[in-house]
Short mmCIF file of C-alpha atoms in Angstrom, two decimals:
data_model
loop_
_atom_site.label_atom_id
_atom_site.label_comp_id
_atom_site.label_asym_id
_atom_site.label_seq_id
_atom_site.Cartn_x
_atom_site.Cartn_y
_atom_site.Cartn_z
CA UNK A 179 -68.40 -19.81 -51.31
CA UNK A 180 -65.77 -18.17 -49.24
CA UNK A 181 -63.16 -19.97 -48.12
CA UNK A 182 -63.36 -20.67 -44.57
CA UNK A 183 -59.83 -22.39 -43.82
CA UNK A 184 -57.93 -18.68 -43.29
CA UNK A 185 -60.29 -18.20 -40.26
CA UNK A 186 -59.88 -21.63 -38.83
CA UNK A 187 -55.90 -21.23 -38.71
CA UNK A 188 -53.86 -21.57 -35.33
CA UNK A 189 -54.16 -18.19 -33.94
CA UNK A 190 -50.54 -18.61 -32.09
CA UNK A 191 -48.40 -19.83 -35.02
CA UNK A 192 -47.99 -16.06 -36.20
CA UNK A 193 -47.20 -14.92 -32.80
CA UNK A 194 -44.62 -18.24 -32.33
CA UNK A 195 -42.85 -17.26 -35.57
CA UNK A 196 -43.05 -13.89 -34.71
CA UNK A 197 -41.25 -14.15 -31.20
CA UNK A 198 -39.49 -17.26 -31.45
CA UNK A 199 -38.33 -18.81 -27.59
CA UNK A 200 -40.45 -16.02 -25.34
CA UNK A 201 -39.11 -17.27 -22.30
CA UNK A 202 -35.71 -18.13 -23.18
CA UNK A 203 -33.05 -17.50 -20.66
CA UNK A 204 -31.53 -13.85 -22.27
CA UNK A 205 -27.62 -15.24 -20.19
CA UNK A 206 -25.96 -16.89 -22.27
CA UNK A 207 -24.77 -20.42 -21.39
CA UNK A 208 -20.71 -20.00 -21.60
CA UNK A 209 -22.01 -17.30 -18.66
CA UNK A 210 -23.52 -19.91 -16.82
CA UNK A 211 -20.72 -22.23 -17.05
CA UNK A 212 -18.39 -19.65 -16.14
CA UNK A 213 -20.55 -19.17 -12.55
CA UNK A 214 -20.64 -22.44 -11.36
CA UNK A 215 -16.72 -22.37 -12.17
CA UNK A 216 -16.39 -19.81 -10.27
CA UNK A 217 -18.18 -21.00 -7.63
CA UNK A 218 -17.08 -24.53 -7.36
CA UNK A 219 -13.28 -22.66 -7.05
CA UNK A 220 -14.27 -21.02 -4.24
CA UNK A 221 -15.73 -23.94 -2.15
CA UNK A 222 -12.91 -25.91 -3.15
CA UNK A 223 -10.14 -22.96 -1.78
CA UNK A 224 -12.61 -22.78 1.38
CA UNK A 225 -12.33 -26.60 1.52
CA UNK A 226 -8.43 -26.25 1.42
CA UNK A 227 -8.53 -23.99 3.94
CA UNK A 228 -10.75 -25.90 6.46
CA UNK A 229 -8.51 -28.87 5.89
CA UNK A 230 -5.38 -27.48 6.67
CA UNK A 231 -6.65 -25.37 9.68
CA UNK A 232 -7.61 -29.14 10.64
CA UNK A 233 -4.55 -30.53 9.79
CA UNK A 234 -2.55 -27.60 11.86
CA UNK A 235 -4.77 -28.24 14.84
CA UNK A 236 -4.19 -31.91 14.84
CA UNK A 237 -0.34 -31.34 14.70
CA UNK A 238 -0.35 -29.38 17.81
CA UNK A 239 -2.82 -31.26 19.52
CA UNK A 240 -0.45 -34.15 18.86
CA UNK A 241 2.46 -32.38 20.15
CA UNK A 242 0.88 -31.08 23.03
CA UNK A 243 0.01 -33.98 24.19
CA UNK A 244 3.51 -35.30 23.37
CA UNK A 245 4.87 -32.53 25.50
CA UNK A 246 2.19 -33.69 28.34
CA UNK A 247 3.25 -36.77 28.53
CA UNK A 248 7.01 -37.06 27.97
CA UNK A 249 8.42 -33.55 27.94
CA UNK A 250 9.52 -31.86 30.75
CA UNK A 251 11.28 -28.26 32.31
CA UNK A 252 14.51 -28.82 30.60
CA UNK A 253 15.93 -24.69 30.07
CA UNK A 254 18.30 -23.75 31.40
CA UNK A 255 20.51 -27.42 31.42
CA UNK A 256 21.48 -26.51 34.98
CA UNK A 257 18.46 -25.30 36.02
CA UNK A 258 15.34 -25.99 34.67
CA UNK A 259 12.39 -23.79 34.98
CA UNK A 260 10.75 -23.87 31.63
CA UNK A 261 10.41 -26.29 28.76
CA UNK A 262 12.48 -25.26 25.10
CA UNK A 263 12.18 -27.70 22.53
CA UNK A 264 11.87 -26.08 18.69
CA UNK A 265 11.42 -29.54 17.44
CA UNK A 266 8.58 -30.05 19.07
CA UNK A 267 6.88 -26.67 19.07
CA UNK A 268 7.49 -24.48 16.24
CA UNK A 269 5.92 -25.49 13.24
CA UNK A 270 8.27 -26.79 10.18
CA UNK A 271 8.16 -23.59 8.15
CA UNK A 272 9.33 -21.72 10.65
CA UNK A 273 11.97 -23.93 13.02
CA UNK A 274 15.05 -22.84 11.21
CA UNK A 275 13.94 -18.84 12.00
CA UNK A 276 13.15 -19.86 15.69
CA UNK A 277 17.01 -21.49 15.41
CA UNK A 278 18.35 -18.65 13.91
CA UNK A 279 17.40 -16.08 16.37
CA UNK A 280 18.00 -19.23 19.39
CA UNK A 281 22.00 -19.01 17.84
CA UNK A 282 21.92 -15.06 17.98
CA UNK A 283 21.01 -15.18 21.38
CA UNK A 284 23.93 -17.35 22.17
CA UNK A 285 26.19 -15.06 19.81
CA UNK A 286 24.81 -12.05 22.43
CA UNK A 287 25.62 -13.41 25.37
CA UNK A 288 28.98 -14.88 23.76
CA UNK A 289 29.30 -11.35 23.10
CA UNK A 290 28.98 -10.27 26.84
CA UNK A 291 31.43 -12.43 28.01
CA UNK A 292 34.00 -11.03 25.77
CA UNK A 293 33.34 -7.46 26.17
CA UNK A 294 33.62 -7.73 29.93
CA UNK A 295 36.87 -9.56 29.40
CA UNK A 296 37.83 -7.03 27.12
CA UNK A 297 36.87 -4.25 29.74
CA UNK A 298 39.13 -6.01 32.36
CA UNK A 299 42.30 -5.37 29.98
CA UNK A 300 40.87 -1.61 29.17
CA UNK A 301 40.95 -1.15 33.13
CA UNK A 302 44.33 -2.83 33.38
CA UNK A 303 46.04 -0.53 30.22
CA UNK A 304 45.44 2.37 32.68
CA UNK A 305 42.15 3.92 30.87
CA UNK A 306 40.87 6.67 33.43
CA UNK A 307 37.31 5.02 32.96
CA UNK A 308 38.23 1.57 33.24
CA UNK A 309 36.20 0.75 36.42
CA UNK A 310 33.26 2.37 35.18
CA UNK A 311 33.55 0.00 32.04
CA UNK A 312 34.29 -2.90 33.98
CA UNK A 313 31.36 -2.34 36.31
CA UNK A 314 28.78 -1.53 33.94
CA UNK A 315 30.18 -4.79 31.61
CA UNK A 316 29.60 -7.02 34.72
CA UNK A 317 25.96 -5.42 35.40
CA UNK A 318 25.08 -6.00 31.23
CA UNK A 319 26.71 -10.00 31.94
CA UNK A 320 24.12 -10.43 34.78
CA UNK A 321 21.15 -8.30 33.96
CA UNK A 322 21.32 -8.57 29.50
CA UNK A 323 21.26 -12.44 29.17
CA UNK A 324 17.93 -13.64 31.01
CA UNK A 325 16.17 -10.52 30.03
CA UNK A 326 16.82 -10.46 26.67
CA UNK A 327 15.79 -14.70 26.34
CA UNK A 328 12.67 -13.29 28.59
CA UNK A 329 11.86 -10.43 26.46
CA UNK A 330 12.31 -10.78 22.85
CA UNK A 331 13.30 -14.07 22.52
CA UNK A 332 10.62 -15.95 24.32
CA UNK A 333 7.81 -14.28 22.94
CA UNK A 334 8.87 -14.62 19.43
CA UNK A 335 9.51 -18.63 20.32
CA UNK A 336 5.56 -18.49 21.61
CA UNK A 337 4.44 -16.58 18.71
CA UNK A 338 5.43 -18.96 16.20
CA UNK A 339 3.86 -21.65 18.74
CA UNK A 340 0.53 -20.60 19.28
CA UNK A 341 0.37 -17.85 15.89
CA UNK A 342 -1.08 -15.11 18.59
CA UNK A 343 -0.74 -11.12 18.26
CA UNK A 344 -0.26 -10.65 21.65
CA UNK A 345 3.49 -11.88 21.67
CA UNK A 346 4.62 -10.69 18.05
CA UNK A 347 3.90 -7.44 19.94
CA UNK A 348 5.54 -7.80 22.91
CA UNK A 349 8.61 -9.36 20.68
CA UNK A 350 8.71 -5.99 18.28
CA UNK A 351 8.73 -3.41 21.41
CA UNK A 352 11.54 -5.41 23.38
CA UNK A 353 13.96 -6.32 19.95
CA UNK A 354 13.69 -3.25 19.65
CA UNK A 355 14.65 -1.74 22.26
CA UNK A 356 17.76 -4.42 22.39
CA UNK A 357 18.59 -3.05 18.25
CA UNK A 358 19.20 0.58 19.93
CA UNK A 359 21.31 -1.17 23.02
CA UNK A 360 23.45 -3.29 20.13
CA UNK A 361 23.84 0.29 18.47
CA UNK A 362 24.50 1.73 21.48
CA UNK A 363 27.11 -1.00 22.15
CA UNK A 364 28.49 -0.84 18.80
CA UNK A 365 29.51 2.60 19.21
CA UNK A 366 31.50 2.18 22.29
CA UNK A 367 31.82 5.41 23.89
CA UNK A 368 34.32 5.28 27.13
CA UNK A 369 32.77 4.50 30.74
CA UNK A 370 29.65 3.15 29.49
CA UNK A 371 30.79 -0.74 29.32
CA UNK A 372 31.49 -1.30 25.67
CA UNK A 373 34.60 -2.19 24.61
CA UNK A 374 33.06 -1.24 20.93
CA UNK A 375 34.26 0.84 17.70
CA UNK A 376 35.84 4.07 19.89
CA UNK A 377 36.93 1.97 22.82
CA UNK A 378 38.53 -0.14 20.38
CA UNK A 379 40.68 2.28 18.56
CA UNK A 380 41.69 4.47 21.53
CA UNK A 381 43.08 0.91 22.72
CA UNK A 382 45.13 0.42 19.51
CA UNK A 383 45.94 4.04 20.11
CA UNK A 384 47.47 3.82 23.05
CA UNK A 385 49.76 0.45 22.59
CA UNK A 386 46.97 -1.51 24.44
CA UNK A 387 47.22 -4.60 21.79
CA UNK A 388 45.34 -6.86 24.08
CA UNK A 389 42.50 -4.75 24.59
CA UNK A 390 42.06 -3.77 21.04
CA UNK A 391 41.66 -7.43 19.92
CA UNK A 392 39.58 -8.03 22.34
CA UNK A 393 37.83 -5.13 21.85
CA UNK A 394 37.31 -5.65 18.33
CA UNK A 395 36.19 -9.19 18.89
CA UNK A 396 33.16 -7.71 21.05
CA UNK A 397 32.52 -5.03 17.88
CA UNK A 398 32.04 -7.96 15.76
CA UNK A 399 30.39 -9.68 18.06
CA UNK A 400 28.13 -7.12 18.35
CA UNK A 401 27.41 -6.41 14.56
CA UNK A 402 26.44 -9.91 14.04
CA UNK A 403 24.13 -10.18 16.30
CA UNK A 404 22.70 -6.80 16.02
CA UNK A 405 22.36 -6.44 12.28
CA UNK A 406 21.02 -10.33 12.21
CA UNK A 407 18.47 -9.53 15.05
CA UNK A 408 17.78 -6.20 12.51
CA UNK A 409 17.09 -8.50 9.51
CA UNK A 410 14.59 -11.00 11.19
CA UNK A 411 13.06 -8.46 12.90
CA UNK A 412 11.97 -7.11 9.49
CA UNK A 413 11.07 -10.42 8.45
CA UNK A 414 8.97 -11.37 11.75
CA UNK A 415 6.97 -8.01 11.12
CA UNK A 416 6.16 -8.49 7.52
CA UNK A 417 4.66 -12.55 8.60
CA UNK A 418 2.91 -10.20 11.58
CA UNK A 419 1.55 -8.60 8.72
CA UNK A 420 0.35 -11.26 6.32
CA UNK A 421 -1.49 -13.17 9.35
CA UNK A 422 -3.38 -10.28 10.28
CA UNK A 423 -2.35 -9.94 13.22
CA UNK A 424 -3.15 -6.11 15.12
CA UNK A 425 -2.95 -4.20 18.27
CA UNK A 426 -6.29 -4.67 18.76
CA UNK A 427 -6.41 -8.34 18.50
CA UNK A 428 -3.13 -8.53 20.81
CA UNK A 429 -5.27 -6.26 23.50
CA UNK A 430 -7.90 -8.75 23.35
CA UNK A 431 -5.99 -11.63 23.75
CA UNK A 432 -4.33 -10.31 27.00
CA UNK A 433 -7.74 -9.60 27.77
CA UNK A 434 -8.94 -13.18 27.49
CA UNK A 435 -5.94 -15.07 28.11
CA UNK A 436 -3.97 -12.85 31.15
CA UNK A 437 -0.03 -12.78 31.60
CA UNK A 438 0.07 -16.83 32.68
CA UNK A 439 -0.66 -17.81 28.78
CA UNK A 440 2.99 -16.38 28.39
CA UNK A 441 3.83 -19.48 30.64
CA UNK A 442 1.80 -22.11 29.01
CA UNK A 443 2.34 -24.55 26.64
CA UNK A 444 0.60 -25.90 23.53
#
């Protein structure tokens, strides 16, 4: 008799041997592994993120309210119209910047002072433009000063503040025009108000010791402040560039928040 047993075999152990693990998943596992890596790297950097965006937010919450409660108008000292406190506004990283640029501004309008003075002994040493230097070096005394804290210096402080476009903008246009004044200042061509570089020698020139020294204390007066100004300008604009800040965004702040957010605090 024929033996039946070959037709009574399990029809699928061929095909199992045949094609081991049908459905097995063809990625390997390292793969896998690698993915969820990958992944869990990513929620933990957006974690990071979200915390310190939290963090920053508390901070100034904190010192806005702070500033609400106990601070008060206290720039200028003898006349206080607005509130200047770096401490308390600019964040860490960036206070000694915000300082910097605070002790240039002083430096300028140190500066000022001593090129007027130093016009005063150009117009006395008999200079045929010396009332044209000592007028226009009382008119950059006045006018320089609170435009200049207004202009470049005040919108940089609020920048750092409140991180906005809208004054890094406004702060690059106005420093600088005031880098081509300092140039311009620098120079010191005769009857414009400068007791600078040619003002300066024609003063040594003539026997005018007075008004050279002077004069070449207002030259280096302003160099420092111009070609410091220069190098945290180009430091202000690459940070402009790393927050992502843009024209567009700054036109849509002053679209949203109007000229009184310059005033504001917090």
């Amino acid at each position: 008799m024929e033996d039946m047993s070959k037709y009574t075999e399990n029809p699928f152990a061929s095909t199992h041997s045949l094609d081991a693990n049908p459905f097995e998943d063809p990625i390997p596992e390292p793969s896998l592994n690698y993915a969820s890596t990958t992944d869990a790297a990513r929620l933990e950097t957006l974690s990071q993120r979200e915390r310190d965006l939290e963090r920053r937010e508390q901070e100034l919450n904190q010192k806005a309210e702070h500033i609400r409660r106990f601070g008060r108008n206290n720039w200028p000292p003898f006349y206080p119209v607005i509130f200047h406190s770096i401490k308390d506004e600019i964040p860490e990283g960036f206070q000694q910047l915000i300082t910097r640029l605070y002790q240039l501004w002083f430096v300028l309008v140190g500066t000022l002072v001593i090129n007027m003075i130093a016009c005063i002994f150009v117009l006395t040493s008999g200079s045929s433009n010396g009332a044209s230097d000592l007028g226009s070096s009382i008119g950059y005394l006045i006018v320089i000063p609170p435009l200049s804290f207004l202009l470049w210096y005040r919108p940089i402080y609020n920048g750092f503040m409140k991180e906005q476009a809208l004054y890094y903008y406004l702060y690059f246009v106005f420093c600088g025009f005031h880098l081509l004044y300092s140039l311009y200042m620098i120079i010191g061509i005769p009857s414009t108000g400068s007791a600078g570089l040619i003002q300066m020698i024609q003063m040594y020139v003539r026997g005018a010791i007075a008004a050279g020294i002077l004069g070449t204390i207002a030259s280096i007066g302003w160099i420092l402040q111009g070609v410091g100004n220069a190098i945290f300008y180009r430091q202000i604009w690459a940070h402009n560039k790393a927050a992502g800040h843009s024209v567009e965004k700054a036109k849509a702040e002053l679209a949203t928040h109007g000229a009184k957010a310059y005033f504001t605090r917090g």
